[in-house]
Tab-separated table of N, CA and C in Angstrom:
chain	number	residue	atom	x	y	z
A	1	GLY	N	0.529	89.881	38.652
A	1	GLY	CA	1.140	89.068	38.690
A	1	GLY	C	2.267	88.305	39.270
A	2	TYR	N	2.513	87.036	38.775
A	2	TYR	CA	3.833	86.233	39.093
A	2	TYR	C	4.195	86.117	37.268
A	3	PHE	N	6.138	85.303	37.805
A	3	PHE	CA	6.606	85.841	36.290
A	3	PHE	C	7.338	84.634	36.438
A	4	GLU	N	7.468	83.464	36.040
A	4	GLU	CA	8.784	82.445	36.214
A	4	GLU	C	9.365	82.108	34.747
A	5	GLN	N	10.469	81.906	34.862
A	5	GLN	CA	10.678	81.581	33.715
A	5	GLN	C	12.499	80.541	33.681
A	6	VAL	N	12.278	79.962	32.756
A	6	VAL	CA	13.760	78.663	32.831
A	6	VAL	C	14.348	79.380	31.458
A	7	VAL	N	15.783	79.669	31.863
A	7	VAL	CA	16.814	80.041	30.456
A	7	VAL	C	17.626	79.140	30.595
A	8	ARG	N	17.668	78.330	29.209
A	8	ARG	CA	18.610	77.442	29.121
A	8	ARG	C	19.957	77.809	27.845
A	9	GLN	N	21.134	77.715	28.368
A	9	GLN	CA	21.929	78.763	27.380
A	9	GLN	C	23.192	77.427	27.084
A	10	CYS	N	23.843	77.419	25.810
A	10	CYS	CA	25.087	77.193	25.692
A	10	CYS	C	25.751	78.247	25.255
A	11	ARG	N	26.883	78.202	26.085
A	11	ARG	CA	28.321	78.923	25.549
A	11	ARG	C	29.127	78.547	24.592
A	12	TYR	N	29.408	78.855	24.100
A	12	TYR	CA	30.552	78.353	22.835
A	12	TYR	C	31.897	79.220	23.540
A	13	SER	N	33.225	78.885	23.681
A	13	SER	CA	33.877	79.629	23.343
A	13	SER	C	35.149	79.286	22.302
A	14	SER	N	35.205	78.391	21.392
A	14	SER	CA	35.880	77.349	20.662
A	14	SER	C	34.881	76.146	19.868
A	15	LYS	N	35.536	75.967	18.625
A	15	LYS	CA	34.956	74.998	17.731
A	15	LYS	C	34.957	73.887	17.903
A	16	ASP	N	36.401	73.402	18.879
A	16	ASP	CA	36.757	72.160	19.485
A	16	ASP	C	35.669	71.642	20.308
A	17	LEU	N	34.212	72.389	20.503
A	17	LEU	CA	33.786	71.451	21.838
A	17	LEU	C	34.120	71.184	22.874
A	18	GLN	N	35.319	71.522	22.939
A	18	GLN	CA	35.831	71.560	24.318
A	18	GLN	C	35.461	72.509	25.126
A	19	GLY	N	35.764	73.826	24.832
A	19	GLY	CA	34.523	74.692	25.913
A	19	GLY	C	33.376	75.136	26.222
A	20	ILE	N	32.674	74.448	25.931
A	20	ILE	CA	31.073	74.518	25.760
A	20	ILE	C	30.915	74.578	27.044
A	21	GLU	N	30.040	75.221	27.798
A	21	GLU	CA	29.021	75.415	28.583
A	21	GLU	C	28.135	75.268	28.856
A	22	PHE	N	26.961	74.404	29.476
A	22	PHE	CA	25.797	74.630	29.763
A	22	PHE	C	25.118	75.530	31.103
A	23	ILE	N	24.295	75.946	30.962
A	23	ILE	CA	24.005	76.897	31.863
A	23	ILE	C	22.415	76.900	32.034
A	24	ASP	N	21.541	76.282	33.045
A	24	ASP	CA	20.264	76.477	33.084
A	24	ASP	C	19.338	77.424	34.082
A	25	SER	N	19.284	78.156	34.497
A	25	SER	CA	18.340	79.075	35.099
A	25	SER	C	17.146	79.155	35.293
A	26	TYR	N	16.671	79.354	36.609
A	26	TYR	CA	15.230	79.262	36.794
A	26	TYR	C	15.048	81.046	37.677
A	27	VAL	N	14.274	81.127	36.720
A	27	VAL	CA	13.524	82.824	37.321
A	27	VAL	C	12.498	82.858	37.332
A	28	PHE	N	12.062	83.774	39.264
A	28	PHE	CA	10.688	84.087	39.294
A	28	PHE	C	11.236	85.513	39.811
A	29	ASN	N	10.020	86.130	38.836
A	29	ASN	CA	9.719	88.239	38.863
A	29	ASN	C	11.174	88.428	38.860
A	30	LYS	N	11.977	88.049	37.921
A	30	LYS	CA	13.139	88.846	37.246
A	30	LYS	C	14.453	88.207	38.403
A	31	ALA	N	14.294	87.647	39.280
A	31	ALA	CA	15.251	86.980	40.246
A	31	ALA	C	15.707	86.303	40.032
A	32	GLU	N	16.772	85.628	39.592
A	32	GLU	CA	17.446	84.290	39.419
A	32	GLU	C	17.449	83.479	41.197
A	33	TYR	N	16.539	82.419	41.263
A	33	TYR	CA	17.054	81.815	42.523
A	33	TYR	C	17.520	80.643	42.407
A	34	VAL	N	17.863	79.794	41.196
A	34	VAL	CA	18.784	78.690	40.852
A	34	VAL	C	19.576	78.794	40.010
A	35	ARG	N	20.556	77.978	39.873
A	35	ARG	CA	21.049	77.827	38.333
A	35	ARG	C	22.032	76.440	38.433
A	36	PHE	N	21.999	75.497	37.405
A	36	PHE	CA	22.779	74.722	37.042
A	36	PHE	C	23.809	75.180	36.060
A	37	ASN	N	24.962	74.848	36.575
A	37	ASN	CA	26.391	75.237	35.815
A	37	ASN	C	26.915	73.806	35.573
A	38	SER	N	27.532	73.388	33.529
A	38	SER	CA	27.766	72.489	33.932
A	38	SER	C	29.257	72.302	34.384
A	39	THR	N	29.998	73.792	33.941
A	39	THR	CA	31.511	73.857	34.682
A	39	THR	C	31.479	73.367	36.181
A	40	VAL	N	30.147	73.918	36.714
A	40	VAL	CA	30.570	73.551	38.345
A	40	VAL	C	29.995	72.161	38.541
A	41	GLY	N	28.996	71.894	37.778
A	41	GLY	CA	28.501	70.186	37.706
A	41	GLY	C	27.202	69.977	39.016
A	42	LYS	N	27.252	71.142	39.347
A	42	LYS	CA	26.006	70.715	40.204
A	42	LYS	C	24.757	71.880	40.382
A	43	TYR	N	23.978	72.006	41.143
A	43	TYR	CA	22.716	73.240	40.845
A	43	TYR	C	23.460	74.034	42.486
A	44	VAL	N	23.244	75.713	41.842
A	44	VAL	CA	23.263	76.709	42.923
A	44	VAL	C	22.016	77.281	43.399
A	45	GLY	N	21.983	77.519	44.415
A	45	GLY	CA	21.018	78.596	45.388
A	45	GLY	C	21.377	79.936	44.953
A	46	TYR	N	20.557	80.518	44.763
A	46	TYR	CA	20.822	82.299	45.015
A	46	TYR	C	20.163	82.762	46.557
A	47	THR	N	18.700	82.143	46.548
A	47	THR	CA	17.785	82.708	47.437
A	47	THR	C	17.905	81.594	48.613
A	48	GLU	N	16.840	81.935	49.704
A	48	GLU	CA	16.367	80.642	50.628
A	48	GLU	C	15.496	79.719	50.422
A	49	LEU	N	14.969	79.714	48.810
A	49	LEU	CA	14.218	78.590	48.462
A	49	LEU	C	15.266	78.023	47.194
A	50	GLY	N	16.319	78.701	46.151
A	50	GLY	CA	17.235	78.583	45.647
A	50	GLY	C	18.006	77.344	46.733
A	51	VAL	N	18.314	77.989	47.070
A	51	VAL	CA	19.481	76.864	47.808
A	51	VAL	C	18.898	75.849	48.592
A	52	LYS	N	17.324	75.836	49.379
A	52	LYS	CA	16.535	74.248	49.647
A	52	LYS	C	16.491	73.500	48.393
A	53	ASN	N	15.928	74.241	46.888
A	53	ASN	CA	15.638	73.765	45.761
A	53	ASN	C	17.084	72.818	45.474
A	54	ALA	N	18.066	73.834	45.302
A	54	ALA	CA	19.238	73.403	45.030
A	54	ALA	C	20.391	72.019	45.343
A	55	GLU	N	20.032	72.005	46.875
A	55	GLU	CA	20.032	71.033	47.681
A	55	GLU	C	19.576	69.520	47.160
A	56	ALA	N	18.240	69.924	47.531
A	56	ALA	CA	17.026	68.819	47.119
A	56	ALA	C	17.552	68.098	45.574
A	57	TRP	N	17.857	69.216	44.643
A	57	TRP	CA	18.294	68.385	43.473
A	57	TRP	C	19.174	68.161	42.847
A	58	ASN	N	20.285	68.652	43.782
A	58	ASN	CA	21.982	67.870	43.376
A	58	ASN	C	21.571	66.454	44.194
A	59	LYS	N	20.702	66.101	45.037
A	59	LYS	CA	20.243	64.721	45.732
A	59	LYS	C	19.631	63.679	44.495
A	60	GLY	N	19.140	64.009	43.990
A	60	GLY	CA	17.910	63.736	43.274
A	60	GLY	C	18.058	63.319	41.655
A	61	PRO	N	17.382	62.734	40.816
A	61	PRO	CA	17.253	62.539	39.814
A	61	PRO	C	17.733	63.354	38.697
A	62	GLU	N	17.191	64.537	38.746
A	62	GLU	CA	17.487	66.242	38.632
A	62	GLU	C	18.663	66.299	38.123
A	63	LEU	N	20.040	66.072	38.846
A	63	LEU	CA	21.438	66.319	38.443
A	63	LEU	C	21.476	65.485	37.314
A	64	ALA	N	21.317	64.003	37.470
A	64	ALA	CA	21.827	63.538	36.344
A	64	ALA	C	21.102	63.934	34.693
A	65	VAL	N	19.852	64.349	34.926
A	65	VAL	CA	19.285	64.895	33.751
A	65	VAL	C	20.239	66.037	33.061
A	66	GLU	N	20.425	67.433	34.389
A	66	GLU	CA	21.398	68.343	33.637
A	66	GLU	C	22.791	67.775	33.051
A	67	LEU	N	23.347	67.057	33.784
A	67	LEU	CA	24.428	66.900	33.444
A	67	LEU	C	24.710	65.822	32.132
A	68	GLY	N	23.410	65.309	31.465
A	68	GLY	CA	23.523	64.898	29.838
A	68	GLY	C	23.195	65.878	29.337
A	69	GLU	N	22.520	67.130	29.573
A	69	GLU	CA	22.280	68.279	28.908
A	69	GLU	C	23.206	69.127	28.108
A	70	LEU	N	24.546	68.765	28.450
A	70	LEU	CA	25.812	69.443	27.752
A	70	LEU	C	25.791	68.525	26.489
A	71	GLU	N	25.728	67.253	26.753
A	71	GLU	CA	25.820	66.102	25.178
A	71	GLU	C	24.917	66.296	24.612
A	72	ARG	N	23.731	66.603	25.303
A	72	ARG	CA	22.089	66.085	24.379
A	72	ARG	C	21.961	67.692	23.676
A	73	PHE	N	22.166	68.312	24.598
A	73	PHE	CA	21.603	69.779	23.524
A	73	PHE	C	22.579	70.239	23.481
A	74	CYS	N	23.867	70.807	23.841
A	74	CYS	CA	24.623	71.554	23.436
A	74	CYS	C	25.411	71.171	22.351
A	75	LYS	N	26.576	70.184	22.583
A	75	LYS	CA	26.919	69.196	21.744
A	75	LYS	C	26.714	68.676	20.590
A	76	HIS	N	25.108	68.548	20.386
A	76	HIS	CA	24.584	68.019	19.501
A	76	HIS	C	24.231	69.030	18.353
A	77	ASN	N	23.986	70.324	19.285
A	77	ASN	CA	23.220	71.688	18.199
A	77	ASN	C	24.819	72.345	17.522
A	78	ALA	N	26.034	71.968	18.099
A	78	ALA	CA	27.207	72.503	17.755
A	78	ALA	C	27.049	73.185	16.383
A	79	ALA	N	27.275	72.080	15.661
A	79	ALA	CA	27.395	72.255	14.378
A	79	ALA	C	26.008	73.209	13.890
A	80	ILE	N	25.205	73.004	13.885
A	80	ILE	CA	24.017	73.894	13.578
A	80	ILE	C	24.702	75.315	14.123
A	81	TYR	N	24.828	75.530	14.642
A	81	TYR	CA	25.577	77.404	15.292
A	81	TYR	C	26.787	77.696	14.642
A	82	TYR	N	27.523	76.867	14.700
A	82	TYR	CA	29.306	77.047	13.877
A	82	TYR	C	28.889	77.078	12.107
A	83	SER	N	27.472	76.614	11.744
A	83	SER	CA	27.520	76.818	10.185
A	83	SER	C	26.785	77.708	9.994
A	84	ALA	N	26.276	78.450	10.671
A	84	ALA	CA	25.198	80.112	10.469
A	84	ALA	C	25.970	81.183	10.859
């Protein structure tokens, strides 16, 4: 069988919300093939398919969606994480 997974992470380095990093990783059969990193600001491919996807997604509406996830997903939930 095949295994596909998307892993979304918020990495917090301080409580002031300036050091937050959003990472969206795409994995197929335990090998990451493409990743969005908010610090880099674009998709990066790690396999032949990942490079092709990254090139297409960096030119399309997918990039704008990912750029908004840092605010929508990470910063919005930071207070919940910090209170725990």
